[in-house]
Coordinates of C-alpha atoms and ligand atoms in Angstrom, one line a residue:
X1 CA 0.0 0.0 0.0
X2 CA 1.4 3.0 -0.6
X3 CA 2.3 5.7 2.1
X4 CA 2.9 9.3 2.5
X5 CA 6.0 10.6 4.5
X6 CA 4.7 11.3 7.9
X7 CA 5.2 15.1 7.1
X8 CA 2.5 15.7 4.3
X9 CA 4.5 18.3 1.9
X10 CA 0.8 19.3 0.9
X11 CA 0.7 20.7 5.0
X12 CA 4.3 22.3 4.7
X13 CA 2.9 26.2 3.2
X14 CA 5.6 28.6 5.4
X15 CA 3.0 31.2 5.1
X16 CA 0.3 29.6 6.4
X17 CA 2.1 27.4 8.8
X18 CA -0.3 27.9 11.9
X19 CA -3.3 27.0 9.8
X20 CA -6.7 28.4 10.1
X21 CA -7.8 27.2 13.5
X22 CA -4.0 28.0 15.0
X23 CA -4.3 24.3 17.2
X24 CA -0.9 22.3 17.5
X25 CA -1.8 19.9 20.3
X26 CA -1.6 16.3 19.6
X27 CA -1.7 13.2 21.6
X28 CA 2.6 12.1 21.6
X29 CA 3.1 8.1 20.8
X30 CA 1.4 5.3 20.5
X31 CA -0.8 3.7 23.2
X32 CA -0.5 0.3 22.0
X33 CA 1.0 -1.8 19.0
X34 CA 0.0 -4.8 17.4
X35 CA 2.5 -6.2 19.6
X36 CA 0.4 -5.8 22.3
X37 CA -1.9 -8.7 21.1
X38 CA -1.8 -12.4 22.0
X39 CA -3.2 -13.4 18.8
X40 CA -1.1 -16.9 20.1
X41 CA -4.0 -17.0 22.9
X42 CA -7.1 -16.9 20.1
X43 CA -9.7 -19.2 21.4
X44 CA -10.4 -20.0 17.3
X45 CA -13.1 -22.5 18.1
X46 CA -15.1 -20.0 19.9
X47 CA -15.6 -18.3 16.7
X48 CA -13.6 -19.7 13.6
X49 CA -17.4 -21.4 12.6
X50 CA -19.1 -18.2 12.9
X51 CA -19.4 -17.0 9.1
X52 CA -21.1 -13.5 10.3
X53 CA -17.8 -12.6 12.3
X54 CA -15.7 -13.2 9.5
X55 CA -17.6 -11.0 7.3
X56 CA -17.7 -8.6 9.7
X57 CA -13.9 -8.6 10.9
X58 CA -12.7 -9.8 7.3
X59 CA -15.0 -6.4 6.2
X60 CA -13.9 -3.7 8.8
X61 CA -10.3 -4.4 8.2
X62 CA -10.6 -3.5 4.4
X63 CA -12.7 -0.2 5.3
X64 CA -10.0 0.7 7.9
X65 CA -6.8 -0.4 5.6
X66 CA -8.3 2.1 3.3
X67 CA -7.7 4.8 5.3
X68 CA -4.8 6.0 3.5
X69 CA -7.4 7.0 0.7
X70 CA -9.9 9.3 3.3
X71 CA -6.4 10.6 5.2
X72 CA -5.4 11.7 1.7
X73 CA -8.8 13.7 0.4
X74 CA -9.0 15.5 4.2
X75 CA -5.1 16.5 3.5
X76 CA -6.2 18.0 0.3
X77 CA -9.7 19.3 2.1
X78 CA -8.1 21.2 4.9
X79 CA -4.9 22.3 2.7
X80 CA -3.0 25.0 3.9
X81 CA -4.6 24.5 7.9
X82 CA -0.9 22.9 9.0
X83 CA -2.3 21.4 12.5
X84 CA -5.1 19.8 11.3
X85 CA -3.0 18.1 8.4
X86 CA -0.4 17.0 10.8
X87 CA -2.9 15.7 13.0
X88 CA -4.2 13.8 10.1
X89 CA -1.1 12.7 8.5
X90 CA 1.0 11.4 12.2
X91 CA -2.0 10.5 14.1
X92 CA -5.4 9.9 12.9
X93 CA -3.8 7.9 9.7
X94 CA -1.3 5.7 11.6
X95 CA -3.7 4.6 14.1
X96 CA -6.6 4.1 11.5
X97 CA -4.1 1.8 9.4
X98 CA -3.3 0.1 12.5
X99 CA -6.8 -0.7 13.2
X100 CA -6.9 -2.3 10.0
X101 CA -3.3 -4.4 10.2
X102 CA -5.0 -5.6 13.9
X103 CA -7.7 -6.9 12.6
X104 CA -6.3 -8.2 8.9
X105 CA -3.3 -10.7 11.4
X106 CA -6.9 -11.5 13.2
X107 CA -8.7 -12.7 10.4
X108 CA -5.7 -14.1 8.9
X109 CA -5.2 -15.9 12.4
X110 CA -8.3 -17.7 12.6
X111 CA -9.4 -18.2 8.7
X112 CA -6.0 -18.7 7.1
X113 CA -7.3 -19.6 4.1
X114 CA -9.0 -16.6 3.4
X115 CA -7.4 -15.0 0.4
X116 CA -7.2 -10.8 2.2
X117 CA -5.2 -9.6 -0.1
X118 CA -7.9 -10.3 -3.2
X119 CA -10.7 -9.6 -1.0
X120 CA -8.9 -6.2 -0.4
X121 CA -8.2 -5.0 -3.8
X122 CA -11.8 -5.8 -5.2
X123 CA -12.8 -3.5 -2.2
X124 CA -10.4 -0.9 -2.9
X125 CA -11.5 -1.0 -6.6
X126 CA -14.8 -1.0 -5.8
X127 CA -15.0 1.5 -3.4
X128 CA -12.3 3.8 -4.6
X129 CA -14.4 6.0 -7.0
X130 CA -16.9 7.0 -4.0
X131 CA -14.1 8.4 -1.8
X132 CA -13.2 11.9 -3.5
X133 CA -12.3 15.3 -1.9
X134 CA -15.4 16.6 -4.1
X135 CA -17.9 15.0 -1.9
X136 CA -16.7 16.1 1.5
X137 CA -19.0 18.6 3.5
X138 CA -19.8 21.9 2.2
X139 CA -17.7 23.7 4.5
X140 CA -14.3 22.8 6.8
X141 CA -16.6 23.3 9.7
X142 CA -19.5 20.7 8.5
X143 CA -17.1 18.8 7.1
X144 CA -15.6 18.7 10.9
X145 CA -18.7 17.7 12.4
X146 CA -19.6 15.1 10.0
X147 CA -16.5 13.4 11.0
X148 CA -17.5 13.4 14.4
X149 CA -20.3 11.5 12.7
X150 CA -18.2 9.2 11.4
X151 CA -16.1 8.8 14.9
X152 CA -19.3 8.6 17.1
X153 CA -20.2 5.2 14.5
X154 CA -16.9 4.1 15.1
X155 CA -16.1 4.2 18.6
X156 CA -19.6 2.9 19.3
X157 CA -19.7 -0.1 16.4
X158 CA -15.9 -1.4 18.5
X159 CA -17.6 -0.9 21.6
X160 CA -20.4 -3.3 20.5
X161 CA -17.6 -6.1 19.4
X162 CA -15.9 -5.6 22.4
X163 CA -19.4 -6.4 24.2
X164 CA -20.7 -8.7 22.0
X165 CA -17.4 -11.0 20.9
X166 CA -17.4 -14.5 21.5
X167 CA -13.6 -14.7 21.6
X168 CA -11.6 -12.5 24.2
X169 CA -8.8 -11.9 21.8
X170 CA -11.1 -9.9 19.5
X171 CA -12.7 -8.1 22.3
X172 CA -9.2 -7.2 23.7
X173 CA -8.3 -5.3 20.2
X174 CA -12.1 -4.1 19.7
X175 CA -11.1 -2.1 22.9
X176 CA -8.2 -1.1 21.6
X177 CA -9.5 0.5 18.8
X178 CA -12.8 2.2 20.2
X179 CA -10.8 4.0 22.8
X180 CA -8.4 5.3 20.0
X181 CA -11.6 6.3 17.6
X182 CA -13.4 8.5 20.6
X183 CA -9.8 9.7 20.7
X184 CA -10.2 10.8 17.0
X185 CA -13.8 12.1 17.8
X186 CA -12.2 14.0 20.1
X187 CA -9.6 15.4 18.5
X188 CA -11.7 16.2 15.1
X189 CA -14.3 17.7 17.4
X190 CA -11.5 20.6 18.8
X191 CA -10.9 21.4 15.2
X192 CA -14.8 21.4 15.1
X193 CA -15.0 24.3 17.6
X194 CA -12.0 26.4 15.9
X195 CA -13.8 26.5 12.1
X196 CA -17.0 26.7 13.7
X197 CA -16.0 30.5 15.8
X198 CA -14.2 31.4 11.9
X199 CA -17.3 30.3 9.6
X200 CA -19.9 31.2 12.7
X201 CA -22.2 28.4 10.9
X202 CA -25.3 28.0 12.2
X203 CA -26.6 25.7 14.7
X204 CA -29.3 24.3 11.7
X205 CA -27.0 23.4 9.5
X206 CA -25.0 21.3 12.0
X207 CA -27.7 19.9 13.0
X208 CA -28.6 19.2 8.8
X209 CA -24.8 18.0 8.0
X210 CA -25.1 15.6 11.5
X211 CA -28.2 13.7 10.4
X212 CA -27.3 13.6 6.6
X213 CA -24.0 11.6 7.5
X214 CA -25.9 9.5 10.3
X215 CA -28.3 8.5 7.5
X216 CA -25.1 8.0 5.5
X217 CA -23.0 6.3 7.5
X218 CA -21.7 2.8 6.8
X219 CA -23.9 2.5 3.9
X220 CA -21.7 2.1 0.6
X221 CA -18.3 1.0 2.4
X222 CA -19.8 -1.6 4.2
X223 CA -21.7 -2.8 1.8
X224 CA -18.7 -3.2 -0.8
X225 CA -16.4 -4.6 2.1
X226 CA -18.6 -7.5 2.9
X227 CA -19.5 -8.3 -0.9
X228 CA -16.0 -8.7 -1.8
X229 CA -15.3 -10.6 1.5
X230 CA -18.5 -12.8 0.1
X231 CA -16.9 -12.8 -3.3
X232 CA -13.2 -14.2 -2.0
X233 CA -14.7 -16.2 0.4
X234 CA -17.8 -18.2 -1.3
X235 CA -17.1 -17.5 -4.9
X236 CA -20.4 -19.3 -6.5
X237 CA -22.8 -17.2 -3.9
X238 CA -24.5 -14.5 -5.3
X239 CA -24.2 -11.6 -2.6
X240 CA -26.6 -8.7 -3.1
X241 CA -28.1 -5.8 -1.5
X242 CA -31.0 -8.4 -0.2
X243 CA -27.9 -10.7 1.5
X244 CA -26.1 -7.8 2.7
X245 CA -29.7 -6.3 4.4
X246 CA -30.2 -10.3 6.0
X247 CA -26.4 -9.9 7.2
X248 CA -27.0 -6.5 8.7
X249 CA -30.2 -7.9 10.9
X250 CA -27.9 -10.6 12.4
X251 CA -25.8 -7.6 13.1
X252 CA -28.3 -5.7 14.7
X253 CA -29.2 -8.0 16.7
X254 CA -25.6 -8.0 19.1
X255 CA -26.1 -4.4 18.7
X256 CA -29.6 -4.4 20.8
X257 CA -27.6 -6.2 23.3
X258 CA -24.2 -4.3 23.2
X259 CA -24.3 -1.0 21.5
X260 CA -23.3 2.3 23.7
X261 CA -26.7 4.1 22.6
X262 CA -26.5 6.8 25.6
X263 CA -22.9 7.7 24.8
X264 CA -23.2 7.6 21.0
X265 CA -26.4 10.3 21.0
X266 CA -24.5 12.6 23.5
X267 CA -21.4 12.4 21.0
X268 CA -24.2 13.1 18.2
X269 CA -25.5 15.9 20.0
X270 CA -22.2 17.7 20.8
X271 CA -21.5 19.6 18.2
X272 CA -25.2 20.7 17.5
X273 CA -24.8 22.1 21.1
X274 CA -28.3 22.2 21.6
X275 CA -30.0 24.3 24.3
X276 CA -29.6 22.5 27.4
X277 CA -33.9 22.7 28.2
X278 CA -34.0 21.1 24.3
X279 CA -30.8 18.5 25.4
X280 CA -32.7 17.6 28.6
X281 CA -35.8 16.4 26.7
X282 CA -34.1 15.4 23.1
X283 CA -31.6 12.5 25.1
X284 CA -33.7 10.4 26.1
X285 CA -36.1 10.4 23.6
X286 CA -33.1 10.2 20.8
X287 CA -31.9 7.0 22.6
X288 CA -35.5 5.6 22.6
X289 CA -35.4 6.4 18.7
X290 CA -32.1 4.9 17.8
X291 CA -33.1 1.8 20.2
X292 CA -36.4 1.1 18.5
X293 CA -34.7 1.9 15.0
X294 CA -31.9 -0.8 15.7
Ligands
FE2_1 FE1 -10.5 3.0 12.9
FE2_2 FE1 -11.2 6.8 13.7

């Protein structure tokens, strides 16, 4: 896979070198490394028979391993804003692609005879023409909060594997990687604030961009990634839309048990910063919504 140098030349403008939104923190290091896994201690009968875990796990590692591609349209999105392409290009990318590697050696682990590296190109193919710079959100702030969008699905969807896994292993890097995406949330949702006092966009159309990319979330990535896992996998199987709608109801059904509804509506919520008499009514009724819609 190819790689950019970990200092993005696209980020490297002297004159405008403190970017828009002026913010240079970052988190230093590494928490943990794929070192840190005892994929020698996988339990693989607990789950090497489950065929809905391998399309899920085969399938989330190609949407992370593509990260390289999203990293690289926000890079060209937020050009010239040197923090927030830094941020991008030494953190949030590394740790995305790591995500991916975890769960590629855990797949290859327990179904080593799954072909990844086919399953991941047809994906990439696939997938590649929807993930352009020309489709991000209309401004740097909305695009900001729809990735707290994207973050909130995240953080939450490795939260419910952590809860809902059958094999510890798993569980131990689902954990892993939901505590690094609410880091990403977090981090995308202090550039958030910054664009948001320099475009002073309203609180409507936060509120618009938020719900557009929750009704848009996970819908044509995941869908690709498990069709080409199908593809690899079970060659002769036809895999549609009507397959991949039957796969996500099995899905839905750990997330009734496991998913972190409560924490994933306040994280929705955030950057709409709703008045707190409207937040004090909306929460609980928005976690009854997404509960009865799951
Ligand atoms: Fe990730
Ligand atoms: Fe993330």
């Amino acid at each position: 896979m190819s790689r950019r140098p970990p200092t993005d030349p696209r980020c490297a403008h002297p004159a405008e070198a403190d970017g828009a939104t002026g913010l240079t923190r970052e988190r230093k290091g590494r928490r943990w490394s794929l070192a840190d896994i005892p994929y020698e201690r996988i339990h693989r009968p607990a789950i090497a028979a489950d065929r809905d875990w391998f399309y899920l796990i085969a399938a989330s590692s190609f949407v992370e391993i593509l990260s390289d591609l999203y990293a690289a349209n926000l890079v060209t999105y937020y050009a010239g804003d040197a923090p927030v392409c830094a941020w991008l290009s030494r953190t949030w990318e590394p740790e995305e692609l790591q995500h991916g590697a975890a769960l590629r050696r855990y797949v290859e682990t327990v179904w080593p005879d799954f072909d990844w590296e086919r399953g991941f190109a047809g994906f990439r193919a696939d997938y590649a023409p929807y993930c352009q710079t020309a489709l991000l959100g209309p401004t740097r702030a909305l695009e900001m909060a729809a990735r707290c969008v994207v973050e909130t699905g995240t953080s939450s969807f490795y939260a419910m594997v952590r809860g809902a896994s059958p094999e510890p292993v798993l569980a131990t890097i689902a954990g892993h990687i939901r505590d690094d995406e609410v880091g990403h949330y977090k981090g995308f949702y202090r550039f958030y604030r910054a664009y948001r006092e320099i475009e002073g966009v309203a609180r409507w159309r936060v509120a618009r961009e938020v719900w557009r990319r929750v009704v848009e979330v996970d819908q044509e990535d995941a869908y690709l990634a498990v069709k080409n896992v199908s593809q690899v996998h079970e060659p002769g199987r036809v895999f549609d839309r009507a397959q991949f709608t039957r796969f996500r109801a099995r899905v839905r059904l750990w997330m009734r048990a496991s998913y972190p509804f409560p924490t994933a509506v306040k994280m929705l919520l955030r950057p709409i910063d709703p008045p707190r008499p409207l937040e004090r009514l909306g929460v609980p009724l928005a976690i009854r919504c997404a509960r009865w819609l799951v």
